[in-house]
Amino acid sequence: MKAILLFGLLAIQSMVWAETPRWLERHMPQPALVGKGEMRWLALRVYEARLWAPAGRYSLNEPFALQLVYRRSIERDDIVQSSVDEIRRLFGAPPALAQWEEGMRRAFVDVRDGDEITGVYQPGGPARFYQQGRLLGEIADPEFGRKFFAIWLDPRTREPDLRRALLGQAG
């Protein structure tokens, strides 16, 4: 019985490793899953989220990637507005917020069930956004990346259970 359980755990772990987007290796050494979770609104699945970091260790001092696999259709303008609202809730109104909003409008797209959008954080560098590994756009202001990814990773997030799951912490 123990052998079957161990084999099952190894199979699950190998599936997780196999899911690592190969293109992330251009942005960080040894990208590995830190944690994953699901965003729901009421009973509706909105997206699955995965946090990738070098060797699976998250730090704001190292690059990381937040991958969202959407489970419903959402328009770009709704994604942008929600992001602006959350940045404002967490940080007030940063002076560059209007510029960031315009940058998000250029970089973000409408999404449908199954679409994968990944944001890549580079400390001191631009935040880049990809759809299925294809570059959509970037926002060069390094402060934007810190504040944007705080929507999910800051202790004050609206979704603390998702944050804990992304950081690989027990709920």
CSV table of N, CA and C in Angstrom, one decimal:
chain,number,residue,atom,x,y,z
A,1,MET,N,0.8,-1.2,0.0
A,1,MET,CA,0.0,0.0,0.0
A,1,MET,C,0.9,1.3,0.0
A,2,LYS,N,1.9,1.3,0.8
A,2,LYS,CA,2.8,2.4,0.9
A,2,LYS,C,3.5,2.7,-0.5
A,3,ALA,N,3.8,1.6,-1.2
A,3,ALA,CA,4.5,1.7,-2.5
A,3,ALA,C,3.5,2.3,-3.5
A,4,ILE,N,2.2,2.0,-3.4
A,4,ILE,CA,1.3,2.6,-4.3
A,4,ILE,C,1.1,4.0,-4.0
A,5,LEU,N,1.0,4.4,-2.8
A,5,LEU,CA,0.9,5.8,-2.4
A,5,LEU,C,2.1,6.6,-2.8
A,6,LEU,N,3.3,6.0,-2.6
A,6,LEU,CA,4.5,6.7,-3.0
A,6,LEU,C,4.6,6.9,-4.5
A,7,PHE,N,4.2,5.9,-5.2
A,7,PHE,CA,4.2,5.9,-6.7
A,7,PHE,C,3.2,7.0,-7.2
A,8,GLY,N,2.1,7.1,-6.5
A,8,GLY,CA,1.1,8.1,-6.9
A,8,GLY,C,1.6,9.5,-6.6
A,9,LEU,N,2.2,9.7,-5.5
A,9,LEU,CA,2.8,11.0,-5.2
A,9,LEU,C,3.9,11.4,-6.2
A,10,LEU,N,4.7,10.4,-6.5
A,10,LEU,CA,5.8,10.7,-7.5
A,10,LEU,C,5.2,11.1,-8.9
A,11,ALA,N,4.1,10.4,-9.3
A,11,ALA,CA,3.4,10.6,-10.5
A,11,ALA,C,2.9,12.0,-10.5
A,12,ILE,N,2.2,12.4,-9.4
A,12,ILE,CA,1.7,13.8,-9.3
A,12,ILE,C,2.8,14.8,-9.4
A,13,GLN,N,3.9,14.6,-8.7
A,13,GLN,CA,5.0,15.5,-8.7
A,13,GLN,C,5.5,15.7,-10.1
A,14,SER,N,5.7,14.5,-10.8
A,14,SER,CA,6.2,14.6,-12.2
A,14,SER,C,5.3,15.4,-13.1
A,15,MET,N,4.0,15.3,-12.9
A,15,MET,CA,3.0,16.0,-13.7
A,15,MET,C,3.2,17.5,-13.5
A,16,VAL,N,3.4,17.9,-12.2
A,16,VAL,CA,3.6,19.3,-11.9
A,16,VAL,C,4.8,19.8,-12.6
A,17,TRP,N,5.9,19.1,-12.5
A,17,TRP,CA,7.1,19.5,-13.2
A,17,TRP,C,6.9,19.6,-14.7
A,18,ALA,N,6.2,18.7,-15.2
A,18,ALA,CA,5.9,18.7,-16.7
A,18,ALA,C,5.2,19.9,-17.1
A,19,GLU,N,4.4,20.5,-16.2
A,19,GLU,CA,3.6,21.7,-16.5
A,19,GLU,C,4.4,23.0,-16.6
A,20,THR,N,5.6,22.9,-16.1
A,20,THR,CA,6.4,24.2,-16.0
A,20,THR,C,6.6,24.7,-17.4
A,21,PRO,N,6.1,25.9,-17.7
A,21,PRO,CA,6.2,26.5,-19.0
A,21,PRO,C,7.7,26.7,-19.3
A,22,ARG,N,8.2,26.1,-20.4
A,22,ARG,CA,9.6,26.1,-20.8
A,22,ARG,C,10.1,27.5,-21.0
A,23,TRP,N,9.2,28.4,-21.6
A,23,TRP,CA,9.6,29.7,-22.0
A,23,TRP,C,10.0,30.6,-20.7
A,24,LEU,N,9.6,30.1,-19.5
A,24,LEU,CA,9.9,30.9,-18.3
A,24,LEU,C,11.4,30.8,-18.0
A,25,GLU,N,12.1,29.8,-18.6
A,25,GLU,CA,13.5,29.7,-18.4
A,25,GLU,C,14.3,30.9,-18.9
A,26,ARG,N,13.7,31.7,-19.8
A,26,ARG,CA,14.3,32.9,-20.3
A,26,ARG,C,14.3,34.0,-19.3
A,27,HIS,N,13.4,33.9,-18.3
A,27,HIS,CA,13.2,35.0,-17.3
A,27,HIS,C,13.7,34.6,-15.9
A,28,MET,N,14.0,33.4,-15.6
A,28,MET,CA,14.5,33.0,-14.3
A,28,MET,C,15.2,31.6,-14.4
A,29,PRO,N,16.2,31.4,-13.6
A,29,PRO,CA,16.8,30.1,-13.5
A,29,PRO,C,15.9,29.1,-12.8
A,30,GLN,N,15.9,27.9,-13.3
A,30,GLN,CA,15.2,26.8,-12.7
A,30,GLN,C,13.7,27.2,-12.2
A,31,PRO,N,12.9,27.6,-13.2
A,31,PRO,CA,11.5,27.9,-12.7
A,31,PRO,C,10.8,26.7,-12.2
A,32,ALA,N,10.2,26.8,-11.0
A,32,ALA,CA,9.5,25.7,-10.4
A,32,ALA,C,8.3,26.3,-9.6
A,33,LEU,N,7.3,25.5,-9.5
A,33,LEU,CA,6.1,25.9,-8.9
A,33,LEU,C,6.3,26.1,-7.4
A,34,VAL,N,5.8,27.3,-7.0
A,34,VAL,CA,5.8,27.6,-5.5
A,34,VAL,C,4.5,27.1,-4.9
A,35,GLY,N,3.4,27.5,-5.6
A,35,GLY,CA,2.1,27.0,-5.1
A,35,GLY,C,1.0,27.4,-6.2
A,36,LYS,N,-0.2,26.8,-5.9
A,36,LYS,CA,-1.3,27.1,-6.9
A,36,LYS,C,-2.6,27.1,-6.1
A,37,GLY,N,-3.6,27.8,-6.7
A,37,GLY,CA,-4.9,27.9,-6.1
A,37,GLY,C,-5.9,28.3,-7.1
A,38,GLU,N,-7.1,28.5,-6.6
A,38,GLU,CA,-8.2,28.9,-7.5
A,38,GLU,C,-8.9,30.1,-7.0
A,39,MET,N,-9.3,31.0,-7.9
A,39,MET,CA,-10.0,32.2,-7.6
A,39,MET,C,-11.5,31.9,-7.9
A,40,ARG,N,-12.4,32.1,-6.9
A,40,ARG,CA,-13.8,31.9,-7.2
A,40,ARG,C,-14.5,33.2,-6.7
A,41,TRP,N,-15.6,33.5,-7.4
A,41,TRP,CA,-16.5,34.6,-7.0
A,41,TRP,C,-17.8,34.0,-6.8
A,42,LEU,N,-18.3,34.0,-5.6
A,42,LEU,CA,-19.4,33.3,-5.2
A,42,LEU,C,-19.1,31.8,-5.5
A,43,ALA,N,-19.9,31.1,-6.2
A,43,ALA,CA,-19.6,29.7,-6.5
A,43,ALA,C,-19.0,29.5,-7.9
A,44,LEU,N,-18.7,30.6,-8.6
A,44,LEU,CA,-18.2,30.6,-10.0
A,44,LEU,C,-16.7,30.5,-10.0
A,45,ARG,N,-16.1,29.6,-10.8
A,45,ARG,CA,-14.7,29.6,-11.0
A,45,ARG,C,-14.3,30.7,-11.9
A,46,VAL,N,-13.3,31.5,-11.5
A,46,VAL,CA,-12.8,32.6,-12.3
A,46,VAL,C,-11.5,32.3,-13.0
A,47,TYR,N,-10.5,31.8,-12.2
A,47,TYR,CA,-9.3,31.4,-12.8
A,47,TYR,C,-8.5,30.5,-11.8
A,48,GLU,N,-7.6,29.7,-12.4
A,48,GLU,CA,-6.6,28.9,-11.6
A,48,GLU,C,-5.4,29.8,-11.7
A,49,ALA,N,-4.7,29.8,-10.5
A,49,ALA,CA,-3.4,30.6,-10.5
A,49,ALA,C,-2.3,29.8,-10.0
A,50,ARG,N,-1.1,30.0,-10.6
A,50,ARG,CA,0.1,29.3,-10.3
A,50,ARG,C,1.2,30.4,-10.1
A,51,LEU,N,2.0,30.2,-9.1
A,51,LEU,CA,3.2,31.1,-8.8
A,51,LEU,C,4.4,30.3,-9.1
A,52,TRP,N,5.3,30.8,-10.0
A,52,TRP,CA,6.5,30.2,-10.4
A,52,TRP,C,7.7,31.1,-9.9
A,53,ALA,N,8.7,30.4,-9.4
A,53,ALA,CA,9.9,31.2,-9.0
A,53,ALA,C,11.2,30.3,-9.1
A,54,PRO,N,12.4,30.9,-9.1
A,54,PRO,CA,13.6,30.1,-9.2
A,54,PRO,C,13.6,29.0,-8.1
A,55,ALA,N,13.8,27.8,-8.5
A,55,ALA,CA,13.8,26.7,-7.6
A,55,ALA,C,12.6,26.6,-6.6
A,56,GLY,N,11.5,27.2,-7.1
A,56,GLY,CA,10.3,27.2,-6.3
A,56,GLY,C,10.3,28.0,-5.0
A,57,ARG,N,11.2,29.0,-4.9
A,57,ARG,CA,11.3,29.9,-3.8
A,57,ARG,C,10.9,31.3,-4.1
A,58,TYR,N,9.8,31.8,-3.6
A,58,TYR,CA,9.3,33.2,-3.9
A,58,TYR,C,10.1,34.2,-3.1
A,59,SER,N,10.5,35.3,-3.7
A,59,SER,CA,11.0,36.5,-3.1
A,59,SER,C,10.8,37.7,-4.0
A,60,LEU,N,10.5,38.8,-3.4
A,60,LEU,CA,10.4,40.0,-4.2
A,60,LEU,C,11.8,40.5,-4.8
A,61,ASN,N,12.8,39.9,-4.2
A,61,ASN,CA,14.2,40.2,-4.7
A,61,ASN,C,14.6,39.4,-5.9
A,62,GLU,N,13.8,38.5,-6.3
A,62,GLU,CA,14.1,37.5,-7.4
A,62,GLU,C,12.9,37.6,-8.4
A,63,PRO,N,13.2,37.2,-9.7
A,63,PRO,CA,12.1,37.2,-10.6
A,63,PRO,C,11.1,36.1,-10.3
A,64,PHE,N,9.8,36.3,-10.7
A,64,PHE,CA,8.8,35.3,-10.5
A,64,PHE,C,7.8,35.5,-11.6
A,65,ALA,N,6.9,34.5,-11.7
A,65,ALA,CA,5.8,34.6,-12.7
A,65,ALA,C,4.5,34.2,-12.0
A,66,LEU,N,3.4,34.9,-12.3
A,66,LEU,CA,2.1,34.5,-11.9
A,66,LEU,C,1.3,34.2,-13.1
A,67,GLN,N,0.9,32.9,-13.2
A,67,GLN,CA,0.2,32.4,-14.3
A,67,GLN,C,-1.3,32.2,-14.0
A,68,LEU,N,-2.2,32.8,-14.8
A,68,LEU,CA,-3.6,32.6,-14.6
A,68,LEU,C,-4.2,31.9,-15.7
A,69,VAL,N,-5.0,30.8,-15.4
A,69,VAL,CA,-5.7,30.1,-16.5
A,69,VAL,C,-7.2,30.4,-16.2
A,70,TYR,N,-7.7,31.2,-17.1
A,70,TYR,CA,-9.1,31.6,-16.9
A,70,TYR,C,-10.1,30.5,-17.1
A,71,ARG,N,-11.2,30.6,-16.4
A,71,ARG,CA,-12.3,29.6,-16.5
A,71,ARG,C,-13.6,30.2,-16.9
A,72,ARG,N,-13.5,31.4,-17.3
A,72,ARG,CA,-14.7,32.1,-17.9
A,72,ARG,C,-14.2,33.3,-18.7
A,73,SER,N,-15.1,33.8,-19.5
A,73,SER,CA,-14.8,35.0,-20.4
A,73,SER,C,-14.8,36.3,-19.5
A,74,ILE,N,-13.8,37.1,-19.7
A,74,ILE,CA,-13.7,38.4,-19.1
A,74,ILE,C,-13.1,39.4,-20.1
A,75,GLU,N,-13.8,40.6,-20.2
A,75,GLU,CA,-13.3,41.6,-21.1
A,75,GLU,C,-12.1,42.3,-20.5
A,76,ARG,N,-11.2,42.7,-21.4
A,76,ARG,CA,-9.9,43.4,-21.0
A,76,ARG,C,-10.3,44.6,-20.1
A,77,ASP,N,-11.2,45.4,-20.5
A,77,ASP,CA,-11.5,46.6,-19.7
A,77,ASP,C,-11.9,46.2,-18.2
A,78,ASP,N,-12.6,45.1,-18.1
A,78,ASP,CA,-13.0,44.7,-16.7
A,78,ASP,C,-11.7,44.2,-15.9
A,79,ILE,N,-10.8,43.6,-16.6
A,79,ILE,CA,-9.5,43.2,-15.9
A,79,ILE,C,-8.7,44.4,-15.6
A,80,VAL,N,-8.6,45.4,-16.5
A,80,VAL,CA,-7.9,46.6,-16.2
A,80,VAL,C,-8.5,47.3,-15.0
A,81,GLN,N,-9.8,47.5,-15.1
A,81,GLN,CA,-10.5,48.3,-14.0
A,81,GLN,C,-10.4,47.6,-12.6
A,82,SER,N,-10.5,46.3,-12.6
A,82,SER,CA,-10.3,45.6,-11.4
A,82,SER,C,-8.9,45.7,-10.8
A,83,SER,N,-7.9,45.7,-11.7
A,83,SER,CA,-6.5,45.9,-11.3
A,83,SER,C,-6.3,47.3,-10.7
A,84,VAL,N,-6.8,48.3,-11.4
A,84,VAL,CA,-6.7,49.6,-10.9
A,84,VAL,C,-7.3,49.8,-9.6
A,85,ASP,N,-8.5,49.2,-9.4
A,85,ASP,CA,-9.3,49.4,-8.2
A,85,ASP,C,-8.5,48.7,-7.0
A,86,GLU,N,-7.9,47.6,-7.3
A,86,GLU,CA,-7.1,46.9,-6.2
A,86,GLU,C,-5.8,47.6,-5.9
A,87,ILE,N,-5.1,48.1,-6.9
A,87,ILE,CA,-3.9,48.9,-6.6
A,87,ILE,C,-4.3,50.1,-5.8
A,88,ARG,N,-5.4,50.8,-6.1
A,88,ARG,CA,-5.8,51.9,-5.4
A,88,ARG,C,-6.2,51.5,-3.9
A,89,ARG,N,-6.9,50.4,-3.8
A,89,ARG,CA,-7.3,50.0,-2.4
A,89,ARG,C,-6.1,49.7,-1.6
A,90,LEU,N,-5.0,49.1,-2.2
A,90,LEU,CA,-3.8,48.7,-1.4
A,90,LEU,C,-2.9,49.9,-1.1
A,91,PHE,N,-2.8,50.8,-2.1
A,91,PHE,CA,-1.7,51.8,-2.1
A,91,PHE,C,-2.2,53.2,-2.2
A,92,GLY,N,-3.5,53.5,-2.2
A,92,GLY,CA,-4.0,54.8,-2.5
A,92,GLY,C,-3.9,55.0,-4.0
A,93,ALA,N,-3.6,56.2,-4.4
A,93,ALA,CA,-3.5,56.5,-5.8
A,93,ALA,C,-2.0,56.9,-6.1
A,94,PRO,N,-1.2,55.9,-6.5
A,94,PRO,CA,0.2,56.2,-6.9
A,94,PRO,C,0.2,57.3,-8.0
A,95,PRO,N,1.2,58.2,-8.0
A,95,PRO,CA,1.2,59.2,-9.1
A,95,PRO,C,1.1,58.7,-10.5
A,96,ALA,N,1.7,57.5,-10.7
A,96,ALA,CA,1.7,56.9,-12.1
A,96,ALA,C,0.5,56.1,-12.4
A,97,LEU,N,-0.5,56.0,-11.6
A,97,LEU,CA,-1.6,55.1,-11.8
A,97,LEU,C,-2.3,55.2,-13.1
A,98,ALA,N,-2.5,56.5,-13.6
A,98,ALA,CA,-3.1,56.7,-14.9
A,98,ALA,C,-2.2,56.1,-16.0
A,99,GLN,N,-0.9,56.3,-15.9
A,99,GLN,CA,0.0,55.7,-16.9
A,99,GLN,C,0.0,54.2,-16.9
A,100,TRP,N,-0.1,53.7,-15.7
A,100,TRP,CA,-0.1,52.2,-15.6
A,100,TRP,C,-1.4,51.7,-16.2
A,101,GLU,N,-2.5,52.4,-15.9
A,101,GLU,CA,-3.8,52.0,-16.5
A,101,GLU,C,-3.7,51.9,-18.0
A,102,GLU,N,-3.2,52.9,-18.6
A,102,GLU,CA,-3.0,52.9,-20.1
A,102,GLU,C,-2.1,51.8,-20.5
A,103,GLY,N,-1.1,51.6,-19.8
A,103,GLY,CA,-0.2,50.4,-20.1
A,103,GLY,C,-0.9,49.1,-20.1
A,104,MET,N,-1.7,48.9,-19.0
A,104,MET,CA,-2.5,47.7,-18.9
A,104,MET,C,-3.5,47.5,-20.1
A,105,ARG,N,-4.1,48.6,-20.5
A,105,ARG,CA,-5.0,48.6,-21.7
A,105,ARG,C,-4.3,48.1,-22.9
A,106,ARG,N,-3.0,48.5,-23.1
A,106,ARG,CA,-2.3,48.1,-24.2
A,106,ARG,C,-1.8,46.6,-24.1
A,107,ALA,N,-1.5,46.2,-22.9
A,107,ALA,CA,-0.9,44.9,-22.7
A,107,ALA,C,-1.9,43.8,-22.5
A,108,PHE,N,-3.1,44.1,-21.9
A,108,PHE,CA,-4.0,43.0,-21.6
A,108,PHE,C,-5.0,42.8,-22.7
A,109,VAL,N,-5.6,41.6,-22.7
A,109,VAL,CA,-6.6,41.2,-23.8
A,109,VAL,C,-7.8,40.6,-23.1
A,110,ASP,N,-8.9,40.6,-23.9
A,110,ASP,CA,-10.1,39.8,-23.5
A,110,ASP,C,-9.7,38.4,-23.3
A,111,VAL,N,-10.3,37.7,-22.3
A,111,VAL,CA,-9.9,36.3,-22.1
A,111,VAL,C,-11.2,35.4,-22.2
A,112,ARG,N,-11.0,34.2,-22.5
A,112,ARG,CA,-12.1,33.2,-22.6
A,112,ARG,C,-11.6,32.0,-21.7
A,113,ASP,N,-12.6,31.1,-21.5
A,113,ASP,CA,-12.3,29.9,-20.7
A,113,ASP,C,-11.1,29.1,-21.4
A,114,GLY,N,-10.1,28.8,-20.6
A,114,GLY,CA,-8.9,28.1,-21.1
A,114,GLY,C,-7.7,29.0,-21.4
A,115,ASP,N,-8.0,30.3,-21.6
A,115,ASP,CA,-6.8,31.2,-21.9
A,115,ASP,C,-5.9,31.3,-20.7
A,116,GLU,N,-4.6,31.3,-21.0
A,116,GLU,CA,-3.6,31.4,-20.0
A,116,GLU,C,-2.9,32.8,-20.2
A,117,ILE,N,-2.8,33.6,-19.2
A,117,ILE,CA,-2.1,34.8,-19.1
A,117,ILE,C,-1.1,34.7,-18.0
A,118,THR,N,0.2,35.1,-18.3
A,118,THR,CA,1.2,35.0,-17.3
A,118,THR,C,1.9,36.4,-17.2
A,119,GLY,N,2.0,36.9,-16.0
A,119,GLY,CA,2.7,38.1,-15.7
A,119,GLY,C,4.1,37.7,-15.1
A,120,VAL,N,5.1,38.3,-15.6
A,120,VAL,CA,6.5,38.1,-15.2
A,120,VAL,C,7.0,39.3,-14.5
A,121,TYR,N,7.5,39.1,-13.2
A,121,TYR,CA,8.0,40.2,-12.4
A,121,TYR,C,9.6,40.1,-12.5
A,122,GLN,N,10.2,41.2,-12.8
A,122,GLN,CA,11.7,41.3,-12.7
A,122,GLN,C,12.0,42.4,-11.8
A,123,PRO,N,12.7,42.1,-10.6
A,123,PRO,CA,13.0,43.2,-9.7
A,123,PRO,C,13.8,44.3,-10.4
A,124,GLY,N,13.3,45.5,-10.2
A,124,GLY,CA,14.0,46.7,-10.8
A,124,GLY,C,13.8,46.8,-12.3
A,125,GLY,N,12.9,45.9,-12.9
A,125,GLY,CA,12.7,45.9,-14.3
A,125,GLY,C,11.3,46.0,-14.7
A,126,PRO,N,11.0,45.8,-16.0
A,126,PRO,CA,9.6,45.9,-16.4
A,126,PRO,C,8.8,44.6,-16.0
A,127,ALA,N,7.5,44.8,-15.9
A,127,ALA,CA,6.6,43.7,-15.8
A,127,ALA,C,6.1,43.3,-17.2
A,128,ARG,N,6.2,42.0,-17.5
A,128,ARG,CA,5.9,41.6,-18.9
A,128,ARG,C,4.7,40.7,-18.8
A,129,PHE,N,3.8,40.7,-19.8
A,129,PHE,CA,2.6,39.9,-19.8
A,129,PHE,C,2.6,39.0,-21.1
A,130,TYR,N,2.3,37.8,-20.9
A,130,TYR,CA,2.3,36.8,-22.0
A,130,TYR,C,1.0,36.0,-22.1
A,131,GLN,N,0.6,35.7,-23.3
A,131,GLN,CA,-0.6,34.8,-23.5
A,131,GLN,C,-0.1,33.5,-24.1
A,132,GLN,N,-0.2,32.4,-23.5
A,132,GLN,CA,0.3,31.1,-24.0
A,132,GLN,C,1.7,31.3,-24.4
A,133,GLY,N,2.5,32.0,-23.7
A,133,GLY,CA,4.0,32.2,-23.9
A,133,GLY,C,4.3,33.2,-24.9
A,134,ARG,N,3.4,33.9,-25.5
A,134,ARG,CA,3.6,35.0,-26.5
A,134,ARG,C,3.5,36.3,-25.8
A,135,LEU,N,4.5,37.2,-26.0
A,135,LEU,CA,4.5,38.5,-25.4
A,135,LEU,C,3.4,39.3,-25.8
A,136,LEU,N,2.6,39.8,-24.9
A,136,LEU,CA,1.5,40.8,-25.2
A,136,LEU,C,2.0,42.2,-25.0
A,137,GLY,N,2.8,42.4,-24.0
A,137,GLY,CA,3.3,43.8,-23.8
A,137,GLY,C,4.0,43.9,-22.4
A,138,GLU,N,4.5,45.1,-22.1
A,138,GLU,CA,5.2,45.3,-20.9
A,138,GLU,C,4.9,46.7,-20.4
A,139,ILE,N,5.1,46.8,-19.1
A,139,ILE,CA,5.1,48.1,-18.4
A,139,ILE,C,6.4,48.3,-17.8
A,140,ALA,N,7.1,49.3,-18.2
A,140,ALA,CA,8.6,49.5,-17.9
A,140,ALA,C,8.8,50.0,-16.4
A,141,ASP,N,7.9,50.7,-15.8
A,141,ASP,CA,8.1,51.3,-14.5
A,141,ASP,C,8.2,50.1,-13.5
A,142,PRO,N,9.4,50.0,-12.8
A,142,PRO,CA,9.5,48.9,-11.9
A,142,PRO,C,8.6,48.9,-10.7
A,143,GLU,N,8.1,50.1,-10.3
A,143,GLU,CA,7.1,50.2,-9.2
A,143,GLU,C,5.8,49.6,-9.6
A,144,PHE,N,5.4,49.6,-10.9
A,144,PHE,CA,4.2,49.0,-11.3
A,144,PHE,C,4.2,47.5,-10.9
A,145,GLY,N,5.3,46.8,-11.3
A,145,GLY,CA,5.3,45.4,-11.0
A,145,GLY,C,5.1,45.1,-9.5
A,146,ARG,N,5.8,45.8,-8.6
A,146,ARG,CA,5.6,45.5,-7.2
A,146,ARG,C,4.1,45.7,-6.8
A,147,LYS,N,3.5,46.8,-7.3
A,147,LYS,CA,2.2,47.1,-6.9
A,147,LYS,C,1.1,46.2,-7.6
A,148,PHE,N,1.4,45.9,-8.8
A,148,PHE,CA,0.4,45.0,-9.5
A,148,PHE,C,0.4,43.6,-8.9
A,149,PHE,N,1.5,43.0,-8.7
A,149,PHE,CA,1.6,41.6,-8.2
A,149,PHE,C,1.1,41.6,-6.7
A,150,ALA,N,1.2,42.7,-6.0
A,150,ALA,CA,0.7,42.8,-4.7
A,150,ALA,C,-0.8,42.4,-4.6
A,151,ILE,N,-1.6,42.6,-5.7
A,151,ILE,CA,-3.0,42.3,-5.7
A,151,ILE,C,-3.2,40.8,-5.2
A,152,TRP,N,-2.3,39.9,-5.5
A,152,TRP,CA,-2.3,38.5,-5.1
A,152,TRP,C,-1.4,38.2,-4.0
A,153,LEU,N,-0.3,38.9,-3.8
A,153,LEU,CA,0.8,38.4,-2.9
A,153,LEU,C,1.0,39.3,-1.7
A,154,ASP,N,0.4,40.4,-1.6
A,154,ASP,CA,0.5,41.3,-0.4
A,154,ASP,C,-0.4,40.7,0.7
A,155,PRO,N,0.0,40.7,1.9
A,155,PRO,CA,-0.8,40.2,3.0
A,155,PRO,C,-2.2,40.9,3.1
A,156,ARG,N,-2.3,42.0,2.5
A,156,ARG,CA,-3.6,42.7,2.6
A,156,ARG,C,-4.6,42.4,1.4
A,157,THR,N,-4.2,41.4,0.6
A,157,THR,CA,-5.0,40.9,-0.5
A,157,THR,C,-6.4,40.7,-0.1
A,158,ARG,N,-7.3,40.8,-1.1
A,158,ARG,CA,-8.8,40.4,-0.8
A,158,ARG,C,-8.9,38.9,-0.7
A,159,GLU,N,-8.0,38.2,-1.2
A,159,GLU,CA,-8.1,36.7,-1.3
A,159,GLU,C,-6.9,36.0,-0.5
A,160,PRO,N,-7.0,36.1,0.8
A,160,PRO,CA,-5.9,35.5,1.6
A,160,PRO,C,-5.7,34.0,1.5
A,161,ASP,N,-6.8,33.3,1.2
A,161,ASP,CA,-6.7,31.8,1.0
A,161,ASP,C,-5.9,31.6,-0.3
A,162,LEU,N,-6.2,32.3,-1.3
A,162,LEU,CA,-5.5,32.2,-2.6
A,162,LEU,C,-4.0,32.5,-2.4
A,163,ARG,N,-3.7,33.6,-1.7
A,163,ARG,CA,-2.4,34.0,-1.4
A,163,ARG,C,-1.6,32.9,-0.7
A,164,ARG,N,-2.2,32.3,0.3
A,164,ARG,CA,-1.5,31.2,1.1
A,164,ARG,C,-1.3,30.1,0.1
A,165,ALA,N,-2.2,29.7,-0.7
A,165,ALA,CA,-2.0,28.6,-1.7
A,165,ALA,C,-0.9,28.9,-2.6
A,166,LEU,N,-0.9,30.1,-3.2
A,166,LEU,CA,0.2,30.5,-4.1
A,166,LEU,C,1.6,30.4,-3.4
A,167,LEU,N,1.6,30.8,-2.2
A,167,LEU,CA,2.9,30.8,-1.5
A,167,LEU,C,3.3,29.4,-0.9
A,168,GLY,N,2.4,28.5,-1.2
A,168,GLY,CA,2.7,27.1,-0.7
A,168,GLY,C,2.5,26.9,0.8
A,169,GLN,N,1.7,27.8,1.4
A,169,GLN,CA,1.5,27.7,2.8
A,169,GLN,C,0.2,26.9,3.1
A,170,ALA,N,0.3,26.1,4.2
A,170,ALA,CA,-0.9,25.4,4.6
A,170,ALA,C,-2.0,26.3,5.0
A,171,GLY,N,-3.3,26.0,4.6
A,171,GLY,CA,-4.5,26.8,4.9
A,171,GLY,C,-4.9,26.5,6.3
